[in-house]
PDB file of C-alpha atoms in Angstrom:
ATOM      1  CA  MET F  13      -0.024  -0.030   0.023  1.00 42.00           C
ATOM      2  CA  GLN F  14       1.233   3.462  -0.967  1.00 40.00           C
ATOM      3  CA  THR F  15       0.108   6.663   0.609  1.00 40.00           C
ATOM      4  CA  HIS F  16       0.321  10.191  -0.381  1.00 37.00           C
ATOM      5  CA  GLY F  17      -0.297  12.334   2.765  1.00 41.00           C
ATOM      6  CA  ASN F  18      -3.441  10.700   3.950  1.00 46.00           C
ATOM      7  CA  ASN F  19      -4.551   9.599   0.531  1.00 48.00           C
ATOM      8  CA  PRO F  20      -4.103   5.779  -0.082  1.00 50.00           C
ATOM      9  CA  THR F  21      -3.579   4.512  -3.652  1.00 48.00           C
ATOM     10  CA  LEU F  22      -3.236   1.029  -4.807  1.00 49.00           C
ATOM     11  CA  ARG F  23       0.056  -0.112  -6.292  1.00 47.00           C
ATOM     12  CA  PRO F  24       0.022  -3.602  -8.084  1.00 47.00           C
ATOM     13  CA  HIS F  25       2.321  -6.429  -6.901  1.00 46.00           C
ATOM     14  CA  ASP F  26       4.856  -7.725  -9.345  1.00 47.00           C
ATOM     15  CA  ASN F  27       2.359 -10.551 -10.252  1.00 49.00           C
ATOM     16  CA  GLY F  28      -0.329  -7.852 -11.240  1.00 53.00           C
ATOM     17  CA  GLN F  29      -2.475  -8.352  -8.135  1.00 60.00           C
ATOM     18  CA  PRO F  30      -3.345  -5.211  -6.060  1.00 62.00           C
ATOM     19  CA  GLU F  31      -1.334  -4.743  -2.846  1.00 75.00           C
ATOM     20  CA  ALA F  32      -2.964  -5.753   0.335  1.00 89.00           C
ATOM     21  CA  LEU F  33      -4.875  -3.208   2.158  1.00 93.00           C
ATOM     22  CA  ARG F  34      -5.362  -2.631   5.917  1.00 95.00           C
ATOM     23  CA  ILE F  35      -9.064  -2.640   6.365  1.00 95.00           C
ATOM     24  CA  LEU F  36     -11.351  -1.836   9.347  1.00 96.00           C
ATOM     25  CA  ILE F  37     -14.764  -3.441   9.296  1.00 96.00           C
ATOM     26  CA  ALA F  38     -17.861  -2.667  11.359  1.00 96.00           C
ATOM     27  CA  ASP F  39     -21.393  -4.235  11.644  1.00 94.00           C
ATOM     28  CA  GLN F  40     -24.016  -4.640  14.338  1.00 91.00           C
ATOM     29  CA  GLU F  41     -23.486  -8.532  14.283  1.00 92.00           C
ATOM     30  CA  GLN F  42     -20.180 -10.421  14.743  1.00 93.00           C
ATOM     31  CA  TRP F  43     -21.257 -13.205  12.475  1.00 94.00           C
ATOM     32  CA  ARG F  44     -21.556 -10.757   9.499  1.00 92.00           C
ATOM     33  CA  LEU F  45     -18.090  -9.374  10.480  1.00 94.00           C
ATOM     34  CA  ALA F  46     -16.614 -12.928  10.392  1.00 95.00           C
ATOM     35  CA  ARG F  47     -18.127 -13.485   6.985  1.00 94.00           C
ATOM     36  CA  LEU F  48     -16.891 -10.161   5.636  1.00 94.00           C
ATOM     37  CA  ALA F  49     -13.422 -10.724   7.052  1.00 95.00           C
ATOM     38  CA  GLU F  50     -13.289 -14.100   5.313  1.00 95.00           C
ATOM     39  CA  VAL F  51     -14.080 -12.489   1.966  1.00 94.00           C
ATOM     40  CA  LEU F  52     -11.428  -9.753   2.506  1.00 95.00           C
ATOM     41  CA  THR F  53      -8.727 -12.180   3.641  1.00 95.00           C
ATOM     42  CA  ARG F  54      -9.385 -14.268   0.544  1.00 94.00           C
ATOM     43  CA  LEU F  55      -8.972 -11.195  -1.553  1.00 93.00           C
ATOM     44  CA  GLY F  56      -5.458 -10.703   0.069  1.00 94.00           C
ATOM     45  CA  HIS F  57      -6.311  -7.876   2.533  1.00 95.00           C
ATOM     46  CA  GLU F  58      -5.582  -7.568   6.141  1.00 96.00           C
ATOM     47  CA  VAL F  59      -8.544  -6.834   8.484  1.00 96.00           C
ATOM     48  CA  VAL F  60      -6.908  -4.722  11.228  1.00 96.00           C
ATOM     49  CA  ALA F  61     -10.096  -4.237  13.283  1.00 95.00           C
ATOM     50  CA  ARG F  62     -13.634  -5.750  13.714  1.00 95.00           C
ATOM     51  CA  GLU F  63     -16.145  -3.602  15.572  1.00 94.00           C
ATOM     52  CA  THR F  64     -19.769  -3.792  16.604  1.00 94.00           C
ATOM     53  CA  ASP F  65     -19.639  -1.307  19.466  1.00 94.00           C
ATOM     54  CA  VAL F  66     -20.322   2.300  18.607  1.00 93.00           C
ATOM     55  CA  THR F  67     -18.493   3.390  21.689  1.00 93.00           C
ATOM     56  CA  LYS F  68     -15.296   1.590  20.643  1.00 93.00           C
ATOM     57  CA  VAL F  69     -15.182   2.072  17.033  1.00 94.00           C
ATOM     58  CA  ALA F  70     -13.676   5.618  16.975  1.00 93.00           C
ATOM     59  CA  ALA F  71     -10.786   4.472  19.141  1.00 93.00           C
ATOM     60  CA  ALA F  72     -10.204   1.481  16.858  1.00 93.00           C
ATOM     61  CA  THR F  73     -10.098   3.744  13.851  1.00 93.00           C
ATOM     62  CA  THR F  74      -7.448   6.063  15.555  1.00 91.00           C
ATOM     63  CA  GLU F  75      -5.392   3.213  16.696  1.00 93.00           C
ATOM     64  CA  THR F  76      -5.298   1.156  13.501  1.00 92.00           C
ATOM     65  CA  ASP F  77      -5.377   4.035  10.961  1.00 92.00           C
ATOM     66  CA  PRO F  78      -6.808   1.777   8.227  1.00 93.00           C
ATOM     67  CA  ASP F  79      -6.418   2.288   4.423  1.00 93.00           C
ATOM     68  CA  VAL F  80     -10.104   1.900   4.111  1.00 93.00           C
ATOM     69  CA  ALA F  81     -13.314   1.250   6.378  1.00 94.00           C
ATOM     70  CA  LEU F  82     -16.218  -0.928   5.447  1.00 95.00           C
ATOM     71  CA  VAL F  83     -19.503  -0.650   7.286  1.00 95.00           C
ATOM     72  CA  SER F  84     -22.219  -3.200   6.431  1.00 91.00           C
ATOM     73  CA  LEU F  85     -25.924  -2.350   7.166  1.00 88.00           C
ATOM     74  CA  GLY F  86     -27.403  -4.957   9.458  1.00 82.00           C
ATOM     75  CA  ASP F  87     -30.883  -4.965  10.937  1.00 83.00           C
ATOM     76  CA  SER F  88     -30.592  -1.488  12.486  1.00 87.00           C
ATOM     77  CA  THR F  89     -30.046   1.640  10.324  1.00 91.00           C
ATOM     78  CA  ALA F  90     -29.572   3.676  13.401  1.00 94.00           C
ATOM     79  CA  HIS F  91     -26.714   1.469  14.661  1.00 93.00           C
ATOM     80  CA  ALA F  92     -25.036   1.549  11.165  1.00 94.00           C
ATOM     81  CA  LEU F  93     -25.335   5.310  10.923  1.00 94.00           C
ATOM     82  CA  GLN F  94     -23.736   5.687  14.395  1.00 95.00           C
ATOM     83  CA  LEU F  95     -20.900   3.444  13.366  1.00 95.00           C
ATOM     84  CA  ILE F  96     -20.395   5.561  10.252  1.00 93.00           C
ATOM     85  CA  GLY F  97     -20.408   8.835  12.223  1.00 92.00           C
ATOM     86  CA  GLU F  98     -17.866   7.584  14.663  1.00 93.00           C
ATOM     87  CA  ILE F  99     -15.489   6.230  12.008  1.00 94.00           C
ATOM     88  CA  VAL F 100     -15.741   9.203   9.731  1.00 91.00           C
ATOM     89  CA  ARG F 101     -14.925  11.480  12.691  1.00 88.00           C
ATOM     90  CA  GLU F 102     -11.500   9.842  13.203  1.00 89.00           C
ATOM     91  CA  ALA F 103     -10.679   8.327   9.791  1.00 85.00           C
ATOM     92  CA  SER F 104      -8.163   9.664   7.286  1.00 84.00           C
ATOM     93  CA  SER F 105      -9.243   7.114   4.756  1.00 88.00           C
ATOM     94  CA  PRO F 106     -12.531   6.535   2.844  1.00 90.00           C
ATOM     95  CA  VAL F 107     -15.495   4.896   4.581  1.00 93.00           C
ATOM     96  CA  ILE F 108     -17.628   2.483   2.264  1.00 93.00           C
ATOM     97  CA  VAL F 109     -21.074   1.121   3.246  1.00 93.00           C
ATOM     98  CA  LEU F 110     -22.098  -2.370   2.275  1.00 93.00           C
ATOM     99  CA  LEU F 111     -25.828  -2.869   1.434  1.00 91.00           C
ATOM    100  CA  ALA F 112     -27.915  -5.943   0.727  1.00 87.00           C
ATOM    101  CA  THR F 113     -30.421  -3.838  -1.212  1.00 85.00           C
ATOM    102  CA  ASN F 114     -30.465  -0.256  -2.683  1.00 86.00           C
ATOM    103  CA  ASP F 115     -31.802   1.704   0.264  1.00 88.00           C
ATOM    104  CA  ARG F 116     -32.081   5.320  -0.935  1.00 90.00           C
ATOM    105  CA  ALA F 117     -33.003   6.828   2.349  1.00 92.00           C
ATOM    106  CA  PHE F 118     -30.142   5.182   4.084  1.00 92.00           C
ATOM    107  CA  ILE F 119     -27.673   6.036   1.355  1.00 91.00           C
ATOM    108  CA  SER F 120     -28.779   9.772   1.490  1.00 91.00           C
ATOM    109  CA  GLU F 121     -28.243   9.826   5.325  1.00 93.00           C
ATOM    110  CA  ALA F 122     -25.072   7.873   5.205  1.00 92.00           C
ATOM    111  CA  ALA F 123     -23.674  10.331   2.613  1.00 90.00           C
ATOM    112  CA  ARG F 124     -24.626  13.270   4.872  1.00 90.00           C
ATOM    113  CA  ARG F 125     -22.563  11.727   7.577  1.00 90.00           C
ATOM    114  CA  GLY F 126     -19.443  11.279   5.416  1.00 88.00           C
ATOM    115  CA  VAL F 127     -19.662   7.955   3.558  1.00 90.00           C
ATOM    116  CA  PHE F 128     -17.506   8.196   0.386  1.00 89.00           C
ATOM    117  CA  ALA F 129     -19.127   5.343  -1.527  1.00 89.00           C
ATOM    118  CA  TYR F 130     -21.626   2.330  -1.228  1.00 91.00           C
ATOM    119  CA  ILE F 131     -21.720  -1.139  -2.585  1.00 90.00           C
ATOM    120  CA  VAL F 132     -24.830  -3.086  -3.123  1.00 89.00           C
ATOM    121  CA  ASP F 133     -24.894  -7.040  -2.919  1.00 79.00           C
ATOM    122  CA  SER F 134     -21.551  -7.659  -4.741  1.00 79.00           C
ATOM    123  CA  SER F 135     -19.446 -10.565  -5.439  1.00 88.00           C
ATOM    124  CA  ASP F 136     -15.825 -10.898  -4.268  1.00 88.00           C
ATOM    125  CA  GLU F 137     -14.539  -9.416  -7.471  1.00 88.00           C
ATOM    126  CA  GLU F 138     -17.097  -6.661  -7.545  1.00 88.00           C
ATOM    127  CA  LEU F 139     -16.091  -5.788  -3.971  1.00 90.00           C
ATOM    128  CA  GLN F 140     -12.408  -5.664  -4.880  1.00 91.00           C
ATOM    129  CA  SER F 141     -13.156  -3.497  -8.009  1.00 90.00           C
ATOM    130  CA  ALA F 142     -15.337  -1.150  -6.057  1.00 89.00           C
ATOM    131  CA  ILE F 143     -12.669  -0.758  -3.311  1.00 90.00           C
ATOM    132  CA  GLU F 144     -10.114   0.073  -5.942  1.00 91.00           C
ATOM    133  CA  ILE F 145     -12.267   2.610  -7.722  1.00 89.00           C
ATOM    134  CA  THR F 146     -13.245   4.319  -4.185  1.00 86.00           C
ATOM    135  CA  LEU F 147      -9.667   4.634  -3.301  1.00 89.00           C
ATOM    136  CA  GLN F 148      -8.638   6.155  -6.724  1.00 88.00           C
ATOM    137  CA  ARG F 149     -11.501   8.663  -6.362  1.00 87.00           C
ATOM    138  CA  PHE F 150     -10.662   9.445  -2.789  1.00 85.00           C
ATOM    139  CA  SER F 151      -7.144  10.228  -3.762  1.00 82.00           C
ATOM    140  CA  GLU F 152      -8.230  12.450  -6.739  1.00 82.00           C
ATOM    141  CA  PHE F 153     -10.706  14.159  -4.433  1.00 77.00           C
ATOM    142  CA  HIS F 154      -8.092  15.078  -1.874  1.00 70.00           C
ATOM    143  CA  SER F 155      -5.695  16.187  -4.741  1.00 74.00           C
ATOM    144  CA  LEU F 156      -8.317  18.486  -6.008  1.00 70.00           C
ATOM    145  CA  LYS F 157      -9.172  19.663  -2.543  1.00 64.00           C
ATOM    146  CA  GLY F 158      -5.406  20.431  -2.021  1.00 66.00           C
ATOM    147  CA  ALA F 159      -5.251  22.323  -5.168  1.00 71.00           C
ATOM    148  CA  PHE F 160      -8.156  24.488  -4.188  1.00 73.00           C
ATOM    149  CA  GLY F 161      -6.679  24.990  -0.860  1.00 74.00           C
ATOM    150  CA  ARG F 162      -3.261  26.100  -2.334  1.00 79.00           C
ATOM    151  CA  ARG F 163      -5.206  28.466  -4.637  1.00 83.00           C
ATOM    152  CA  ALA F 164      -7.032  30.080  -1.772  1.00 83.00           C
ATOM    153  CA  LEU F 165      -3.749  30.504   0.121  1.00 81.00           C
ATOM    154  CA  ILE F 166      -2.200  32.294  -2.829  1.00 86.00           C
ATOM    155  CA  GLU F 167      -5.115  34.556  -3.416  1.00 88.00           C
ATOM    156  CA  GLN F 168      -5.182  35.611   0.294  1.00 86.00           C
ATOM    157  CA  ALA F 169      -1.557  36.212   0.385  1.00 88.00           C
ATOM    158  CA  LYS F 170      -1.802  38.356  -2.724  1.00 90.00           C
ATOM    159  CA  GLY F 171      -4.539  40.393  -1.210  1.00 89.00           C
ATOM    160  CA  ILE F 172      -2.267  41.023   1.821  1.00 87.00           C
ATOM    161  CA  LEU F 173       0.590  42.111  -0.376  1.00 89.00           C
ATOM    162  CA  MET F 174      -1.602  44.317  -2.503  1.00 89.00           C
ATOM    163  CA  ALA F 175      -2.993  46.160   0.493  1.00 86.00           C
ATOM    164  CA  ARG F 176       0.404  46.621   2.106  1.00 86.00           C
ATOM    165  CA  HIS F 177       2.404  47.646  -0.876  1.00 88.00           C
ATOM    166  CA  ALA F 178      -0.443  49.397  -2.930  1.00 90.00           C
ATOM    167  CA  ILE F 179       0.190  47.085  -5.860  1.00 93.00           C
ATOM    168  CA  ASN F 180      -1.858  45.163  -8.347  1.00 93.00           C
ATOM    169  CA  ALA F 181      -2.505  41.373  -8.266  1.00 91.00           C
ATOM    170  CA  GLU F 182      -0.026  40.578 -11.066  1.00 90.00           C
ATOM    171  CA  GLN F 183       2.758  42.445  -9.051  1.00 91.00           C
ATOM    172  CA  ALA F 184       1.764  40.720  -5.867  1.00 91.00           C
ATOM    173  CA  PHE F 185       2.071  37.212  -7.477  1.00 90.00           C
ATOM    174  CA  THR F 186       5.473  38.301  -8.883  1.00 90.00           C
ATOM    175  CA  MET F 187       6.653  38.898  -5.423  1.00 90.00           C
ATOM    176  CA  LEU F 188       5.460  35.571  -4.354  1.00 90.00           C
ATOM    177  CA  ARG F 189       7.020  33.861  -7.290  1.00 86.00           C
ATOM    178  CA  ASN F 190      10.387  35.637  -6.781  1.00 90.00           C
ATOM    179  CA  SER F 191      10.479  34.723  -3.159  1.00 88.00           C
ATOM    180  CA  SER F 192       9.658  31.130  -4.106  1.00 86.00           C
ATOM    181  CA  GLN F 193      12.622  31.050  -6.681  1.00 85.00           C
ATOM    182  CA  SER F 194      15.014  32.682  -4.265  1.00 88.00           C
ATOM    183  CA  THR F 195      14.286  30.261  -1.312  1.00 87.00           C
ATOM    184  CA  GLY F 196      13.459  27.089  -3.151  1.00 84.00           C
ATOM    185  CA  ARG F 197      10.084  26.818  -1.547  1.00 84.00           C
ATOM    186  CA  LYS F 198       6.806  26.365  -3.238  1.00 82.00           C
ATOM    187  CA  VAL F 199       4.526  29.447  -3.843  1.00 84.00           C
ATOM    188  CA  ALA F 200       1.912  28.072  -1.706  1.00 82.00           C
ATOM    189  CA  GLU F 201       4.387  27.697   1.235  1.00 83.00           C
ATOM    190  CA  ILE F 202       5.373  31.369   0.868  1.00 85.00           C
ATOM    191  CA  ALA F 203       1.877  32.334   0.789  1.00 85.00           C
ATOM    192  CA  ASP F 204       1.086  30.479   3.888  1.00 80.00           C
ATOM    193  CA  GLY F 205       4.007  32.137   5.627  1.00 81.00           C
ATOM    194  CA  ILE F 206       2.673  35.477   4.697  1.00 81.00           C
ATOM    195  CA  ILE F 207      -0.709  34.827   6.008  1.00 77.00           C
ATOM    196  CA  SER F 208       0.559  33.289   9.345  1.00 70.00           C
ATOM    197  CA  SER F 209       3.531  35.571  10.101  1.00 61.00           C
ATOM    198  CA  HIS F 210       3.535  38.300   7.575  1.00 55.00           C
ATOM    199  CA  VAL F 211       6.948  37.467   6.133  1.00 45.00           C
ATOM    200  CA  LEU F 212       7.869  39.803   3.229  1.00 44.00           C
ATOM    201  CA  LEU F 213       6.003  42.711   4.822  1.00 46.00           C
ATOM    202  CA  PRO F 214       8.072  45.739   5.595  1.00 48.00           C
ATOM    203  CA  ALA F 215       8.047  47.161   9.063  1.00 44.00           C
ATOM    204  CA  SER F 216       7.636  50.858   7.702  1.00 43.00           C
ATOM    205  CA  PRO F 217       4.304  52.452   7.940  1.00 45.00           C
ATOM    206  CA  SER F 218       1.989  52.571   4.861  1.00 45.00           C
ATOM    207  CA  ALA F 219       1.469  55.874   2.950  1.00 41.00           C
ATOM    208  CA  THR F 220      -1.971  56.167   4.557  1.00 41.00           C
ATOM    209  CA  ASP F 221      -0.707  56.114   8.075  1.00 44.00           C
ATOM    210  CA  PRO F 222      -0.820  59.513   9.729  1.00 45.00           C
ATOM    211  CA  PRO F 223       2.578  61.213  10.371  1.00 44.00           C
ATOM    212  CA  ALA F 224       4.111  60.764  13.645  1.00 45.00           C
ATOM    213  CA  ALA F 225       3.431  63.587  16.130  1.00 44.00           C
ATOM    214  CA  GLY F 226       6.352  65.960  16.839  1.00 45.00           C
ATOM    215  CA  PRO F 227       7.317  67.381  20.214  1.00 46.00           C
ATOM    216  CA  PRO F 228       4.666  69.515  21.784  1.00 46.00           C
ATOM    217  CA  ALA F 229       4.852  73.255  20.861  1.00 47.00           C
ATOM    218  CA  SER F 230       6.180  75.568  23.330  1.00 45.00           C
ATOM    219  CA  GLN F 231       3.563  77.576  25.233  1.00 49.00           C
ATOM    220  CA  GLY F 232       6.082  80.138  26.470  1.00 46.00           C
TER     221      GLY F 232
END
């Protein structure tokens, strides 16, 4: 398993098979967990945690830091949704829900709580394919999210420089780029530094600041 930050991506073995994933599974019933664990083991993955208890699943997620979490819907939708909520709160990986039927109401609520994908009544091969696709989309989603975050940082830093130096957006970006080139750091890193600690900003007052007051005039 390879990771980029918190984004897992599948890397094939030399024999062409996907690399084993570390998977957390959760369900209301132990027997369903045992059956799911058997399937995942057969597919070559490692089940790092099996949880039925809503009060323990968050800790298990934190301790094991799985590549992906699978939650299967049992008899209680409320219990499954609680499991999902606890896992999503702690996980840095995608959460997939496994369904026997296409329950639209449950899917909608699960999505609201942070489920990244769902799989309906799949074979072993379909489950493997769905996990691979989900991990790929999760990685792409976080790459895109990171790109938007970097863009927002740069725009905010440009605004600070424009206000401080009375320059336009192009000139502000040139300052960022020049600093990036001279320091060997990424533009987004320079932008983040400007926002957090105002590096690059001169200590001199701006042109709009009032002049400092002189000594009081003599009254004599």
